[in-house]
CSV table of C-alpha atoms and ligand atoms in Angstrom, one decimal:
chain,number,residue,atom,x,y,z
A,1029,MET,CA,115.2,97.5,155.8
A,1030,MET,CA,115.7,101.2,156.6
A,1031,PHE,CA,113.0,102.5,158.9
A,1032,PHE,CA,112.3,105.9,160.4
A,1033,ASN,CA,110.5,106.5,163.6
A,1034,GLU,CA,108.9,109.5,162.2
A,1035,SER,CA,107.8,110.0,158.7
A,1036,LYS,CA,108.3,113.4,157.1
A,1037,GLY,CA,105.5,112.6,154.7
A,1038,PHE,CA,105.2,113.9,151.1
A,1039,PRO,CA,106.8,117.2,150.2
A,1040,LYS,CA,104.5,120.2,150.5
A,1041,ASP,CA,104.0,120.9,146.8
A,1042,PHE,CA,103.7,117.2,145.8
A,1043,LEU,CA,101.9,116.7,142.5
A,1044,TRP,CA,99.1,114.2,143.1
A,1045,GLY,CA,97.9,113.2,139.7
A,1046,SER,CA,96.5,110.8,137.2
A,1047,ALA,CA,97.5,109.8,133.7
A,1048,SER,CA,96.1,108.9,130.3
A,1049,ALA,CA,97.1,108.6,126.6
A,1050,ALA,CA,95.4,110.1,123.6
A,1051,TYR,CA,94.7,106.9,121.8
A,1052,GLN,CA,93.1,105.3,124.8
A,1053,ILE,CA,90.7,108.1,125.7
A,1054,GLU,CA,90.1,110.6,122.8
A,1055,GLY,CA,88.1,108.8,120.1
A,1056,ALA,CA,87.2,111.2,117.3
A,1057,TYR,CA,89.7,109.3,115.3
A,1058,LEU,CA,88.9,111.0,112.0
A,1059,GLU,CA,87.5,114.3,113.3
A,1060,ASP,CA,88.7,117.8,112.6
A,1061,GLY,CA,91.5,116.8,110.2
A,1062,LYS,CA,93.2,114.2,112.2
A,1063,GLY,CA,95.3,111.7,110.2
A,1064,MET,CA,95.5,108.0,110.7
A,1065,SER,CA,97.9,106.6,113.3
A,1066,ASN,CA,99.8,103.4,113.2
A,1067,TRP,CA,97.4,102.2,116.0
A,1068,ASP,CA,94.3,103.1,114.0
A,1069,GLN,CA,95.6,100.8,111.3
A,1070,PHE,CA,97.0,98.0,113.6
A,1071,VAL,CA,93.8,97.4,115.5
A,1072,ARG,CA,92.0,96.7,112.2
A,1073,ILE,CA,94.2,93.6,111.7
A,1074,PRO,CA,92.1,90.7,112.9
A,1075,GLY,CA,93.3,89.1,116.1
A,1076,LYS,CA,95.5,91.9,117.3
A,1077,THR,CA,93.3,93.3,120.1
A,1078,PHE,CA,90.9,91.8,122.6
A,1079,GLN,CA,87.6,91.2,120.7
A,1080,GLY,CA,88.8,93.5,117.9
A,1081,THR,CA,88.5,96.7,120.1
A,1082,THR,CA,89.6,100.0,118.7
A,1083,GLY,CA,90.1,103.6,119.9
A,1084,ASP,CA,87.8,104.9,117.2
A,1085,LYS,CA,85.5,106.2,119.9
A,1086,ALA,CA,87.4,105.2,123.1
A,1087,VAL,CA,85.8,107.1,126.0
A,1088,ASP,CA,85.3,110.1,123.8
A,1089,PHE,CA,87.4,112.5,125.8
A,1090,TYR,CA,87.5,114.6,122.6
A,1091,HIS,CA,83.9,115.6,123.3
A,1092,HIS,CA,83.8,115.1,127.1
A,1093,TYR,CA,87.0,116.9,128.2
A,1094,LYS,CA,85.2,119.6,130.0
A,1095,GLU,CA,83.1,117.2,132.0
A,1096,ASP,CA,86.1,115.0,132.8
A,1097,ILE,CA,88.3,118.0,133.8
A,1098,ALA,CA,85.5,119.3,136.0
A,1099,LEU,CA,85.5,116.0,137.8
A,1100,MET,CA,89.3,116.3,138.2
A,1101,ALA,CA,88.8,119.7,139.8
A,1102,GLU,CA,86.2,118.3,142.2
A,1103,MET,CA,88.7,115.6,143.2
A,1104,GLY,CA,91.4,118.2,143.8
A,1105,LEU,CA,93.8,116.7,141.3
A,1106,LYS,CA,97.1,118.7,141.2
A,1107,THR,CA,98.4,117.4,137.9
A,1108,TYR,CA,96.9,115.6,134.8
A,1109,ARG,CA,99.3,113.8,132.6
A,1110,PHE,CA,97.9,113.3,129.0
A,1111,SER,CA,99.5,112.8,125.6
A,1112,VAL,CA,99.1,114.6,122.4
A,1113,SER,CA,98.2,112.6,119.3
A,1114,TRP,CA,100.9,113.3,116.7
A,1115,PRO,CA,98.6,112.7,113.7
A,1116,ARG,CA,96.1,115.2,115.1
A,1117,ILE,CA,98.8,117.9,114.9
A,1118,LEU,CA,100.5,116.7,111.8
A,1119,PRO,CA,98.1,114.4,109.9
A,1120,ASP,CA,100.9,113.5,107.4
A,1121,GLY,CA,103.6,113.3,110.1
A,1122,ASN,CA,105.8,115.9,108.6
A,1123,GLY,CA,103.6,118.0,106.4
A,1124,LYS,CA,101.1,120.7,107.2
A,1125,VAL,CA,100.2,121.5,110.8
A,1126,ASN,CA,96.5,121.0,111.6
A,1127,GLU,CA,95.2,124.1,113.4
A,1128,ALA,CA,92.1,122.3,114.7
A,1129,GLY,CA,94.3,119.7,116.3
A,1130,LEU,CA,96.4,122.3,118.1
A,1131,GLN,CA,93.2,124.1,119.2
A,1132,PHE,CA,91.9,121.0,120.9
A,1133,TYR,CA,94.9,120.7,123.2
A,1134,ASP,CA,94.8,124.5,123.7
A,1135,ASN,CA,91.3,123.9,125.0
A,1136,VAL,CA,92.3,121.0,127.2
A,1137,ILE,CA,95.3,122.9,128.7
A,1138,ASN,CA,93.3,126.1,129.3
A,1139,GLU,CA,90.5,124.1,131.0
A,1140,LEU,CA,93.0,122.4,133.3
A,1141,LEU,CA,94.7,125.7,134.2
A,1142,LYS,CA,91.3,127.2,134.9
A,1143,TYR,CA,91.1,124.8,137.9
A,1144,ASP,CA,94.8,125.1,138.8
A,1145,ILE,CA,95.6,121.6,137.5
A,1146,GLU,CA,99.2,121.4,136.2
A,1147,PRO,CA,99.2,119.9,132.7
A,1148,MET,CA,101.9,117.3,132.2
A,1149,VAL,CA,102.2,116.6,128.5
A,1150,THR,CA,103.5,113.4,127.0
A,1151,ILE,CA,104.8,114.1,123.5
A,1152,TYR,CA,104.7,110.5,122.3
A,1153,HIS,CA,102.5,107.8,123.8
A,1154,TRP,CA,102.7,105.4,120.9
A,1155,ASP,CA,100.3,106.7,118.2
A,1156,MET,CA,102.6,107.6,115.3
A,1157,PRO,CA,101.2,109.0,112.1
A,1158,GLN,CA,100.6,106.1,109.8
A,1159,ALA,CA,102.0,108.3,107.0
A,1160,LEU,CA,105.5,108.0,108.5
A,1161,GLU,CA,105.2,104.2,108.5
A,1162,ASP,CA,104.2,104.4,104.9
A,1163,GLN,CA,106.9,106.9,104.0
A,1164,TYR,CA,109.9,105.2,105.6
A,1165,HIS,CA,108.8,102.6,108.2
A,1166,GLY,CA,108.6,104.9,111.1
A,1167,TRP,CA,111.1,104.3,113.9
A,1168,GLU,CA,113.1,102.0,111.7
A,1169,SER,CA,114.4,105.0,109.7
A,1170,ARG,CA,116.7,107.7,111.1
A,1171,ARG,CA,114.4,110.2,109.2
A,1172,ILE,CA,112.0,110.0,112.1
A,1173,VAL,CA,114.4,111.9,114.3
A,1174,ASP,CA,114.0,115.2,112.5
A,1175,ASP,CA,110.2,114.7,112.1
A,1176,PHE,CA,109.8,114.0,115.8
A,1177,VAL,CA,111.8,117.1,116.8
A,1178,ASN,CA,109.8,119.2,114.3
A,1179,TYR,CA,106.6,117.9,115.9
A,1180,ALA,CA,107.9,118.5,119.4
A,1181,ASN,CA,108.9,122.0,118.5
A,1182,VAL,CA,105.4,122.7,117.2
A,1183,LEU,CA,104.1,121.7,120.7
A,1184,PHE,CA,106.8,123.6,122.6
A,1185,ARG,CA,106.1,126.8,120.7
A,1186,ARG,CA,102.3,126.6,121.0
A,1187,TYR,CA,102.0,125.4,124.6
A,1188,GLY,CA,105.4,126.1,126.2
A,1189,ASP,CA,104.0,129.3,127.8
A,1190,ARG,CA,101.5,127.3,129.8
A,1191,VAL,CA,103.0,123.8,130.0
A,1192,LYS,CA,105.9,123.3,132.4
A,1193,TYR,CA,106.1,119.5,132.7
A,1194,TRP,CA,107.0,117.5,129.5
A,1195,ILE,CA,107.5,113.8,129.0
A,1196,THR,CA,109.2,113.0,125.7
A,1197,MET,CA,108.5,109.3,125.4
A,1198,ASN,CA,106.2,106.9,127.1
A,1199,GLU,CA,107.7,103.5,127.7
A,1200,GLN,CA,110.2,103.5,124.9
A,1201,ASN,CA,111.2,100.0,126.1
A,1202,VAL,CA,107.7,98.8,125.7
A,1203,PHE,CA,106.8,100.2,122.3
A,1204,THR,CA,110.1,99.1,120.7
A,1205,SER,CA,110.1,95.6,122.2
A,1206,MET,CA,106.4,95.0,121.5
A,1207,GLY,CA,106.9,96.4,118.0
A,1208,PHE,CA,110.0,94.5,117.0
A,1209,LEU,CA,110.3,91.5,119.3
A,1210,SER,CA,107.0,90.1,120.5
A,1211,GLY,CA,105.0,91.6,117.5
A,1212,LYS,CA,102.2,92.6,119.8
A,1213,HIS,CA,102.3,96.4,118.9
A,1214,PRO,CA,102.8,98.0,115.5
A,1215,PRO,CA,104.6,97.4,113.3
A,1216,GLY,CA,104.1,93.8,114.5
A,1217,LYS,CA,107.6,92.4,113.8
A,1218,VAL,CA,108.8,89.3,115.6
A,1219,ASP,CA,112.3,88.6,117.0
A,1220,ASP,CA,113.9,91.3,114.8
A,1221,ARG,CA,116.6,92.3,117.3
A,1222,LYS,CA,118.8,94.2,114.9
A,1223,THR,CA,115.9,96.5,113.9
A,1224,PHE,CA,114.7,96.7,117.5
A,1225,TYR,CA,118.0,98.2,118.8
A,1226,GLN,CA,118.2,100.5,115.7
A,1227,ALA,CA,114.7,101.8,116.1
A,1228,ASN,CA,115.3,102.3,119.8
A,1229,HIS,CA,118.4,104.3,119.0
A,1230,HIS,CA,116.4,106.6,116.8
A,1231,ALA,CA,113.9,107.0,119.6
A,1232,ASN,CA,116.8,107.9,121.9
A,1233,MET,CA,118.0,110.5,119.4
A,1234,ALA,CA,114.5,111.9,119.0
A,1235,HIS,CA,114.1,112.1,122.8
A,1236,ALA,CA,117.5,113.8,123.3
A,1237,LYS,CA,117.1,116.3,120.5
A,1238,SER,CA,113.7,117.3,121.7
A,1239,VAL,CA,115.0,117.8,125.2
A,1240,ILE,CA,117.7,120.1,123.9
A,1241,ALA,CA,115.1,122.0,121.7
A,1242,LEU,CA,112.8,122.5,124.6
A,1243,LYS,CA,115.5,123.9,126.9
A,1244,LYS,CA,116.6,126.3,124.2
A,1245,LEU,CA,113.0,127.7,124.0
A,1246,PHE,CA,112.1,127.3,127.7
A,1247,PRO,CA,115.0,126.9,130.0
A,1248,ASP,CA,112.8,126.6,133.0
A,1249,ALA,CA,110.6,123.8,131.7
A,1250,LYS,CA,110.8,120.4,133.4
A,1251,VAL,CA,111.5,117.4,131.2
A,1252,GLY,CA,112.1,113.6,131.3
A,1253,ALA,CA,111.1,110.4,129.7
A,1254,SER,CA,108.7,107.8,131.3
A,1255,PHE,CA,110.3,104.4,131.6
A,1256,ALA,CA,108.4,101.2,132.2
A,1257,TYR,CA,110.5,100.1,135.1
A,1258,SER,CA,110.4,96.6,136.5
A,1259,PRO,CA,112.9,96.3,139.3
A,1260,SER,CA,114.4,92.8,139.4
A,1261,TYR,CA,115.0,90.2,142.1
A,1262,ALA,CA,117.3,87.3,141.4
A,1263,TYR,CA,115.4,84.0,141.6
A,1264,ASP,CA,117.7,82.6,144.3
A,1265,ARG,CA,121.3,82.7,145.6
A,1266,LYS,CA,122.7,80.6,142.7
A,1267,PRO,CA,125.4,82.7,141.1
A,1268,GLU,CA,124.1,82.1,137.6
A,1269,ASN,CA,120.8,83.6,138.7
A,1270,ALA,CA,122.5,86.6,140.2
A,1271,MET,CA,124.4,87.0,136.9
A,1272,ALA,CA,121.1,86.6,135.0
A,1273,LYS,CA,119.8,89.5,137.1
A,1274,ALA,CA,122.8,91.6,136.1
A,1275,ASP,CA,122.2,90.8,132.5
A,1276,PHE,CA,118.6,91.7,132.9
A,1277,ASP,CA,119.3,95.0,134.5
A,1278,ASP,CA,121.9,96.0,131.8
A,1279,LEU,CA,119.7,94.9,128.9
A,1280,GLU,CA,116.2,95.7,130.2
A,1281,ASN,CA,116.5,98.6,132.6
A,1282,TYR,CA,119.8,100.5,132.4
A,1283,PHE,CA,119.8,100.1,128.7
A,1284,TRP,CA,117.2,103.0,128.7
A,1285,MET,CA,117.6,104.7,132.0
A,1286,ASP,CA,121.4,105.1,131.5
A,1287,VAL,CA,120.8,106.7,128.2
A,1288,TYR,CA,118.3,109.2,129.7
A,1289,ALA,CA,120.5,110.0,132.7
A,1290,TYR,CA,124.1,109.5,131.5
A,1291,GLY,CA,123.8,109.7,127.7
A,1292,ARG,CA,125.4,106.3,127.1
A,1293,TYR,CA,124.5,102.7,126.8
A,1294,PRO,CA,125.7,100.2,129.5
A,1295,ARG,CA,129.1,98.9,128.4
A,1296,SER,CA,128.4,95.2,128.9
A,1297,ALA,CA,125.1,95.4,127.0
A,1298,MET,CA,126.8,97.0,124.1
A,1299,GLN,CA,129.7,94.5,124.1
A,1300,PHE,CA,127.2,91.7,124.0
A,1301,LEU,CA,125.1,93.3,121.2
A,1302,ASP,CA,128.2,94.0,119.2
A,1303,SER,CA,129.3,90.4,119.4
A,1304,ARG,CA,125.9,89.3,118.0
A,1305,GLY,CA,125.8,91.9,115.3
A,1306,TRP,CA,122.8,93.6,116.9
A,1307,ALA,CA,124.4,96.8,118.2
A,1308,PRO,CA,122.7,100.0,116.8
A,1309,GLU,CA,124.5,102.0,114.2
A,1310,MET,CA,125.4,105.3,115.7
A,1311,LYS,CA,126.5,108.4,113.9
A,1312,ALA,CA,129.5,110.6,114.9
A,1313,GLY,CA,128.1,113.1,117.3
A,1314,ASP,CA,125.2,110.9,118.6
A,1315,GLU,CA,126.9,110.3,121.9
A,1316,ALA,CA,127.5,114.0,122.4
A,1317,VAL,CA,123.9,114.7,121.8
A,1318,LEU,CA,122.7,112.0,124.2
A,1319,LYS,CA,125.1,113.4,126.8
A,1320,GLU,CA,124.0,116.9,126.4
A,1321,ALA,CA,120.3,115.9,126.8
A,1322,ALA,CA,121.2,113.7,129.8
A,1323,GLY,CA,122.7,116.8,131.4
A,1324,LEU,CA,119.4,118.7,130.9
A,1325,ILE,CA,116.7,116.3,132.0
A,1326,ASP,CA,115.0,117.2,135.3
A,1327,PHE,CA,113.5,113.9,136.4
A,1328,MET,CA,113.2,110.2,135.7
A,1329,GLY,CA,109.7,109.3,134.8
A,1330,VAL,CA,108.7,105.9,136.1
A,1331,ASN,CA,105.7,103.8,135.1
A,1332,TYR,CA,105.5,101.1,137.8
A,1333,TYR,CA,103.2,98.2,137.7
A,1334,GLN,CA,105.2,95.1,138.7
A,1335,SER,CA,108.6,93.8,139.7
A,1336,SER,CA,110.4,90.9,138.0
A,1337,VAL,CA,112.0,87.7,139.2
A,1338,VAL,CA,115.0,86.8,137.0
A,1339,GLU,CA,116.3,83.3,136.5
A,1340,TYR,CA,119.0,82.0,134.1
A,1341,ASN,CA,117.4,80.9,130.8
A,1342,PRO,CA,119.3,78.3,128.7
A,1343,PRO,CA,120.0,79.0,125.0
A,1344,ASP,CA,117.1,76.7,124.0
A,1345,GLY,CA,114.8,78.3,126.7
A,1346,VAL,CA,111.8,80.6,126.4
A,1347,GLY,CA,111.8,83.6,124.0
A,1348,THR,CA,109.9,86.8,123.4
A,1349,THR,CA,106.9,85.4,121.6
A,1350,TYR,CA,105.1,84.3,124.8
A,1351,ALA,CA,101.4,84.1,125.4
A,1352,MET,CA,100.1,87.1,127.2
A,1353,ASN,CA,96.9,87.1,129.3
A,1354,ASN,CA,94.6,89.5,127.5
A,1355,THR,CA,91.4,88.0,128.7
A,1356,GLY,CA,91.5,88.4,132.4
A,1357,LYS,CA,91.5,84.7,133.0
A,1358,LYS,CA,94.0,84.2,135.8
A,1359,GLY,CA,97.0,81.9,135.1
A,1360,THR,CA,96.9,82.0,131.3
A,1361,ALA,CA,100.1,84.1,130.8
A,1362,LYS,CA,103.2,82.2,129.9
A,1363,ILE,CA,106.6,83.3,131.0
A,1364,GLN,CA,108.9,85.2,128.7
A,1365,GLY,CA,112.7,85.5,128.4
A,1366,PHE,CA,115.9,86.0,126.4
A,1367,PRO,CA,117.3,82.7,125.3
A,1368,GLY,CA,120.8,82.1,126.8
A,1369,LEU,CA,120.4,85.0,129.3
A,1370,TYR,CA,117.3,85.2,131.5
A,1371,LYS,CA,113.6,84.5,131.9
A,1372,ARG,CA,111.0,85.9,134.2
A,1373,PRO,CA,109.2,83.3,136.3
A,1374,GLN,CA,106.3,84.3,138.6
A,1375,ASN,CA,107.1,85.4,142.1
A,1376,GLU,CA,105.4,82.8,144.4
A,1377,PHE,CA,105.6,85.3,147.3
A,1378,LEU,CA,103.3,87.8,145.7
A,1379,PRO,CA,99.7,87.9,144.5
A,1380,THR,CA,98.7,88.7,140.9
A,1381,THR,CA,95.9,90.6,139.2
A,1382,ASP,CA,93.4,88.8,137.0
A,1383,TRP,CA,95.7,89.6,134.1
A,1384,ASP,CA,98.6,87.9,135.8
A,1385,TRP,CA,100.5,91.1,136.7
A,1386,THR,CA,102.4,90.7,139.9
A,1387,ILE,CA,101.3,93.0,142.8
A,1388,ASP,CA,104.4,94.2,144.6
A,1389,PRO,CA,103.9,97.6,146.5
A,1390,MET,CA,107.5,97.5,147.8
A,1391,GLY,CA,108.7,97.4,144.2
A,1392,ILE,CA,107.8,101.1,143.8
A,1393,ARG,CA,110.1,102.0,146.7
A,1394,MET,CA,112.7,99.8,145.1
A,1395,CYS,CA,112.4,101.8,141.8
A,1396,CYS,CA,112.9,105.0,143.7
A,1397,ARG,CA,115.9,103.7,145.7
A,1398,GLU,CA,117.7,102.4,142.6
A,1399,ILE,CA,117.1,105.6,140.6
A,1400,THR,CA,118.3,107.6,143.6
A,1401,SER,CA,121.5,105.7,144.1
A,1402,ARG,CA,122.3,105.3,140.4
A,1403,TYR,CA,121.3,108.6,139.0
A,1404,ASP,CA,120.4,110.9,141.9
A,1405,LEU,CA,117.6,112.4,139.9
A,1406,PRO,CA,114.1,113.6,141.0
A,1407,ILE,CA,111.4,111.1,140.2
A,1408,VAL,CA,108.0,111.4,138.6
A,1409,ILE,CA,105.8,108.3,139.1
A,1410,SER,CA,104.0,108.8,135.8
A,1411,GLU,CA,101.8,105.7,136.0
A,1412,ASN,CA,100.8,103.2,138.7
A,1413,GLY,CA,97.4,101.4,139.0
A,1414,LEU,CA,95.3,98.3,139.0
A,1415,GLY,CA,93.5,96.9,136.0
A,1416,ALA,CA,90.4,95.1,137.3
A,1417,PHE,CA,86.8,94.1,136.4
A,1418,ASP,CA,84.5,96.7,137.8
A,1419,GLN,CA,80.7,96.3,138.3
A,1420,LEU,CA,78.3,99.2,137.9
A,1421,GLU,CA,75.3,98.8,140.1
A,1422,ASP,CA,72.7,101.4,140.7
A,1423,GLY,CA,75.1,104.1,139.5
A,1424,LYS,CA,77.8,102.9,142.0
A,1425,VAL,CA,81.1,101.0,141.6
A,1426,HIS,CA,82.6,99.6,144.8
A,1427,ASP,CA,86.3,99.0,144.1
A,1428,PRO,CA,88.0,98.3,147.5
A,1429,TYR,CA,90.6,96.3,145.6
A,1430,ARG,CA,91.7,99.4,143.8
A,1431,ILE,CA,91.9,101.4,146.9
A,1432,ALA,CA,93.9,98.7,148.7
A,1433,TYR,CA,96.3,98.5,145.7
A,1434,LEU,CA,96.9,102.3,145.5
A,1435,LYS,CA,97.1,102.7,149.3
A,1436,ALA,CA,99.8,100.0,149.6
A,1437,HIS,CA,101.8,101.6,146.8
A,1438,ILE,CA,101.5,105.1,148.2
A,1439,GLU,CA,102.6,103.9,151.7
A,1440,GLU,CA,105.7,102.5,150.1
A,1441,LEU,CA,106.2,105.7,148.1
A,1442,LYS,CA,106.1,107.7,151.3
A,1443,LYS,CA,108.9,105.4,152.7
A,1444,ALA,CA,110.9,106.2,149.6
A,1445,CYS,CA,110.5,109.9,150.4
A,1446,ASP,CA,111.7,109.2,153.9
A,1447,ASP,CA,114.7,107.4,152.3
A,1448,GLY,CA,115.7,110.6,150.7
A,1449,CYS,CA,114.3,109.9,147.2
A,1450,ARG,CA,113.2,113.1,145.6
A,1451,VAL,CA,109.8,112.1,144.4
A,1452,ILE,CA,107.9,115.0,143.0
A,1453,ALA,CA,104.7,113.5,141.5
A,1454,TYR,CA,102.6,110.5,141.6
A,1455,CYS,CA,100.1,109.8,138.7
A,1456,THR,CA,97.7,106.9,138.9
A,1457,TRP,CA,96.8,105.1,135.8
A,1458,SER,CA,94.1,106.2,135.0
A,1459,TYR,CA,91.6,109.0,135.6
A,1460,THR,CA,88.6,107.8,133.7
A,1461,ASP,CA,88.3,104.2,132.5
A,1462,LEU,CA,89.8,103.9,129.0
A,1463,LEU,CA,90.8,101.5,126.3
A,1464,SER,CA,93.5,99.1,127.2
A,1465,TRP,CA,95.6,98.6,124.1
A,1466,LEU,CA,95.4,94.8,124.0
A,1467,ASN,CA,92.7,94.2,126.6
A,1468,GLY,CA,89.7,96.0,125.5
A,1469,TYR,CA,87.4,97.9,127.9
A,1470,GLN,CA,86.9,95.3,130.5
A,1471,LYS,CA,90.3,95.8,132.1
A,1472,ARG,CA,89.4,99.0,133.9
A,1473,TYR,CA,91.8,101.4,135.8
A,1474,GLY,CA,89.9,104.6,136.4
A,1475,PHE,CA,88.4,106.5,139.4
A,1476,ILE,CA,85.6,107.2,137.0
A,1477,TYR,CA,83.6,104.4,135.4
A,1478,VAL,CA,82.7,105.0,131.8
A,1479,ASP,CA,79.6,103.2,130.5
A,1480,ARG,CA,80.7,101.3,127.5
A,1481,ASP,CA,82.1,97.9,126.6
A,1482,GLU,CA,83.9,96.1,123.8
A,1483,ASP,CA,81.0,96.7,121.4
A,1484,GLU,CA,81.6,100.0,119.6
A,1485,ASN,CA,77.9,100.9,119.8
A,1486,SER,CA,77.5,100.0,123.4
A,1487,GLY,CA,76.8,102.2,126.4
A,1488,THR,CA,75.9,105.8,127.1
A,1489,LEU,CA,79.5,106.9,127.8
A,1490,ASN,CA,78.1,108.4,131.0
A,1491,ARG,CA,80.6,108.9,133.8
A,1492,TYR,CA,80.1,107.5,137.3
A,1493,LYS,CA,82.4,108.1,140.3
A,1494,LYS,CA,83.8,104.8,141.8
A,1495,ASP,CA,84.4,104.5,145.6
A,1496,SER,CA,88.1,105.1,144.8
A,1497,PHE,CA,87.2,108.7,143.7
A,1498,GLU,CA,86.3,109.9,147.2
A,1499,TRP,CA,89.2,107.9,148.6
A,1500,TYR,CA,91.8,109.6,146.4
A,1501,LYS,CA,90.2,113.0,147.0
A,1502,GLN,CA,91.0,112.6,150.7
A,1503,VAL,CA,94.5,111.3,149.9
A,1504,ILE,CA,95.1,114.5,148.0
A,1505,SER,CA,93.6,116.9,150.5
A,1506,SER,CA,95.6,115.3,153.3
A,1507,ASN,CA,98.8,115.3,151.2
A,1508,GLY,CA,99.0,111.5,151.5
A,1509,GLU,CA,98.4,111.3,155.3
A,1510,LYS,CA,94.9,109.9,155.1
A,1511,LEU,CA,95.2,106.6,153.3
B,1873,LIG,C1,101.4,101.1,130.3
B,1873,LIG,C2,101.0,102.1,129.3
B,1873,LIG,C3,99.6,102.6,129.4
B,1873,LIG,C4,98.6,101.6,129.9
B,1873,LIG,C5,99.1,100.8,131.1
B,1873,LIG,C6,98.2,99.6,131.4
B,1873,LIG,O1,102.3,100.2,129.8
B,1873,LIG,O2,101.9,103.2,129.3
B,1873,LIG,O3,99.3,103.2,128.2
B,1873,LIG,O4,98.0,100.9,128.9
B,1873,LIG,O5,100.4,100.3,130.8
B,1873,LIG,O6,98.4,98.6,130.6
B,1873,LIG,P1,97.3,97.6,130.1
B,1873,LIG,O7,96.4,98.5,129.4
B,1873,LIG,O8,98.0,96.7,129.1
B,1873,LIG,O9,96.7,97.0,131.3
């Protein structure tokens, strides 16, 4: 393991931040002309979310943004990553622009800038206008590419004078695989690989064309996509497990990152998909567009939560419709895999969270190292954090477990900087507590506790600083030296 007798520490202008997504915080789901999103609809299907939770009210950021941003300023946050709700801007997906929606994000951006907090805007964090699902099945149709670029252009024109950092897609690998393989996200399809790769190709084109559009308008803007990166370790030294790791990397990691960084799919992955009849249909000129965008991106966005162990999975082995742990009862998740290729057993060397997510701080350094050697791109850690049960007592929340988790990851990130990785930002997930898509409100991530639970009418929505708030404040003021 490379080690350095002296650490250079984090770069001087490092962006210490925190992240969120519109659907998980805003609420006000029908206010001021907002249209329905695919998630507004999906959560209403019985059994889809933990105890039927919705983002109807969420933590009501829509009405609390000033209070929340004031708390960010008190903490000294350098950047806040948030997403825009597409159906708030274009209620029908592709029709009339909703001025009230645009105004809301104007207010948020201006409030952030008032305190010198750099806004980092995610264009798409999963809430698609339901109207587009109704018109042409959303990502399944190529028509979404133009509609997405039109939406992105509305944002660029309106906010590009003040927003420098843009993230096109949040975890494209997650919303497509959960939407078309495991059925756990909208549109809830199961094991539909052909559609999965096609929808994903449309998302790649939407990403690429909006990157190009942004740079035309604002050449100095900084843009990338946020990838849910799970670096992989082969189960053992058996060659078939090493090959399973290679398959996993090509099909689960490079399949996205290579497109963002090189503008092409990994060759072996495409050969394999072709042989099964699953390869996406590409139009003449698509590759040129992907390549042009790849030449324009400024960073690789990484959402890091856990690493993966990869083991060979026989053809009759486990598939994608596995049991997730959405209750917080440790040990209830079942392993998942791609029959004939690989599966992902638990790593017995590492602890797990109550939701069975592996805790592997060194994995964040691994992500940075791999990206640096393969793509040599700057890195934005756009999410990293611990989902846990928190207890509010006498207005206080003691969360030493969250501090320990973040500290361990930041220590490893610092080593990645010493290794020469060009890390420019680190955003924790999340700032305030918020709705977890499938796990309700009991799986908490914030520095700020929000008083509400699964019951839509519960709680005061009052905000309380957790112990981790003061801790992260000192991390920021010491630029990562006081951990
Ligand atoms: C990422 C998403 C976030 C957030 C986070 C935590 O995949 O980008 O939106 O939800 O994971 O996940 P969870 O809420 O399932 O614990």
